C-alpha atoms as one frame of an Amber mdcrd trajectory, in Angstrom:
protein
  11.713   6.065 -57.935   8.619   7.928 -56.715   6.998   6.521 -53.591   3.259
   7.003 -53.218   1.470   6.514 -49.910  -1.952   7.458 -48.662  -1.741   5.794
 -45.281  -3.074   2.435 -44.207  -6.620   3.225 -43.060  -8.436   4.464 -46.149
  -7.828   4.504 -49.878  -7.618   7.948 -51.547  -9.057   7.434 -55.010  -8.922
  11.105 -56.025  -5.169  11.321 -55.592  -4.459   7.757 -56.706  -6.325   8.266
 -59.992  -4.672  11.659 -60.652  -1.198  10.139 -60.121  -2.099   7.180 -62.344
  -3.110   9.551 -65.154   0.200  11.392 -64.759   2.076   8.027 -64.721   0.442
   7.021 -68.016   1.902  10.150 -69.635   5.294   9.734 -67.917   6.218   6.005
 -68.215   9.918   6.697 -67.671   9.256   7.397 -63.979   8.956   4.353 -61.805
   6.273   4.653 -59.118   5.484   2.233 -56.298   2.489   2.879 -54.071   0.699
   1.803 -50.919  -2.957   2.675 -51.352  -4.782   0.657 -48.689  -7.662  -1.620
 -49.651  -9.477   0.089 -52.550 -12.417  -2.277 -52.176 -14.407  -3.655 -55.107
 -15.495  -0.172 -56.294 -12.260   1.665 -55.502  -9.669   2.870 -58.007  -6.851
   0.475 -58.810  -3.856   2.056 -60.607  -3.026   0.676 -64.023   0.195   2.612
 -64.706   2.219   2.056 -61.558   2.933  -0.832 -59.172   1.013  -0.796 -55.890
   0.041  -2.845 -52.887  -2.520  -2.475 -50.132   0.078  -2.664 -47.400   3.854
  -2.838 -46.905   5.250  -4.259 -43.710   7.193  -1.610 -41.759  10.631  -2.676
 -43.028   9.504  -2.742 -46.670   7.773   0.601 -46.296  10.909   2.158 -44.789
  13.135   0.672 -47.491  10.967   2.097 -50.288  10.732   5.468 -48.552  14.537
   5.682 -48.151  15.273   4.698 -51.775  12.649   7.004 -53.262  13.766  10.267
 -54.815  10.335  11.870 -54.415   7.259  11.249 -52.266   3.580  11.715 -53.160
   1.081  11.393 -50.318  -1.992  12.528 -48.441  -1.332  15.266 -45.947  -0.538
  12.866 -43.116   1.861  14.132 -40.466   3.928  10.945 -40.339   4.711  11.118
 -44.061   5.350  14.861 -43.989   7.726  14.646 -41.050   9.537  11.642 -42.594
   9.949  13.412 -45.934  11.194  16.588 -44.295  13.649  14.654 -42.085  14.992
  12.764 -45.092  15.125  15.799 -47.396  12.735  14.205 -49.910  10.738  16.457
 -52.219   7.064  15.911 -51.404   3.738  16.477 -53.123   0.771  16.332 -50.780
  -2.990  16.485 -51.339  -5.173  16.872 -48.242  -8.118  14.554 -47.814 -11.441
  16.414 -47.624 -14.319  15.586 -45.319 -16.953  16.929 -47.718 -15.837  14.322
 -50.259 -16.013  11.487 -47.698 -12.225  11.077 -47.647 -11.803  11.897 -43.943
 -13.912  12.558 -40.857 -12.804  16.174 -40.616 -10.648  18.669 -42.513  -7.523
  18.619 -40.345  -5.426  17.726 -43.378  -6.384  21.001 -45.068  -4.802  22.947
 -42.206  -1.778  20.688 -42.237  -1.273  21.188 -45.956  -1.555  24.963 -45.721
   1.023  25.078 -42.935   3.541  22.767 -44.569   2.980  24.019 -48.119   5.228
  27.018 -47.294   8.218  24.733 -46.650  10.889  24.359 -49.329  10.536  21.103
 -51.247   6.848  20.610 -50.522   4.129  21.163 -53.130   0.445  21.108 -52.196
  -2.472  20.381 -54.479  -6.115  20.532 -53.483  -7.625  19.396 -56.763  -6.839
  16.318 -58.900  -6.323  18.546 -61.939  -3.312  20.123 -60.301  -1.368  16.904
 -59.812   0.284  16.700 -63.242   1.790  20.204 -63.255   2.888  19.875 -59.627
   4.507  16.530 -60.349   6.481  18.202 -63.078   7.487  20.999 -60.663   8.426
  18.473 -57.961  10.641  16.506 -60.323  12.316  19.745 -61.436  13.492  20.208
 -57.801  15.941  17.387 -58.264  16.458  14.574 -55.823  16.740  16.444 -52.521
  14.858  19.078 -50.661  16.003  21.019 -47.595  16.100  18.464 -44.798  14.987
  19.466 -41.342  16.546  18.309 -38.167  15.087  15.780 -35.779  14.162  18.526
 -33.389  11.988  21.623 -33.438  13.156  24.808 -35.061  15.758  26.541 -32.800
  13.633  29.743 -32.753  10.623  27.801 -31.426  12.766  26.147 -28.768  14.172
  29.524 -27.702  10.694  31.063 -27.538   9.354  28.211 -25.440  12.369  28.322
 -23.148  11.947  32.104 -22.666   8.222  31.641 -21.911   8.780  28.826 -19.467
  11.751  30.395 -17.698   9.911  33.674 -17.325
């Protein structure tokens, strides 16, 4: 199962529609999504199940049972996917398109796009090929620990201890 989430504050029509197009061509892959309230003019997927909001327990259950995650470049989702070793496709929201107030997700996506198991797309037209790549990774990616990288901890310790 592929779990799709774009957070709870704003819909993300550009990514939602791109994933829906991919889902139409790949009906053997079950997708469940949380897309926030798309409003009367927003995009509503036709080829995968979705809801506006999952309660925390339902969200966590779907996240844990998913084999792959597709999301906006939100830190909570990225950290959760890395901790759980879930392959992840992210698309950053862009301020110029009215998807966010600023472009902090672009920087986040660039930084985390170098991690094993994470694929980043910036344009809707890239989603289909990246979904295929993501699924080729299998059902696990390199999980990170609950704590910062040991090299970062050592560098901070050295700096603080003088």
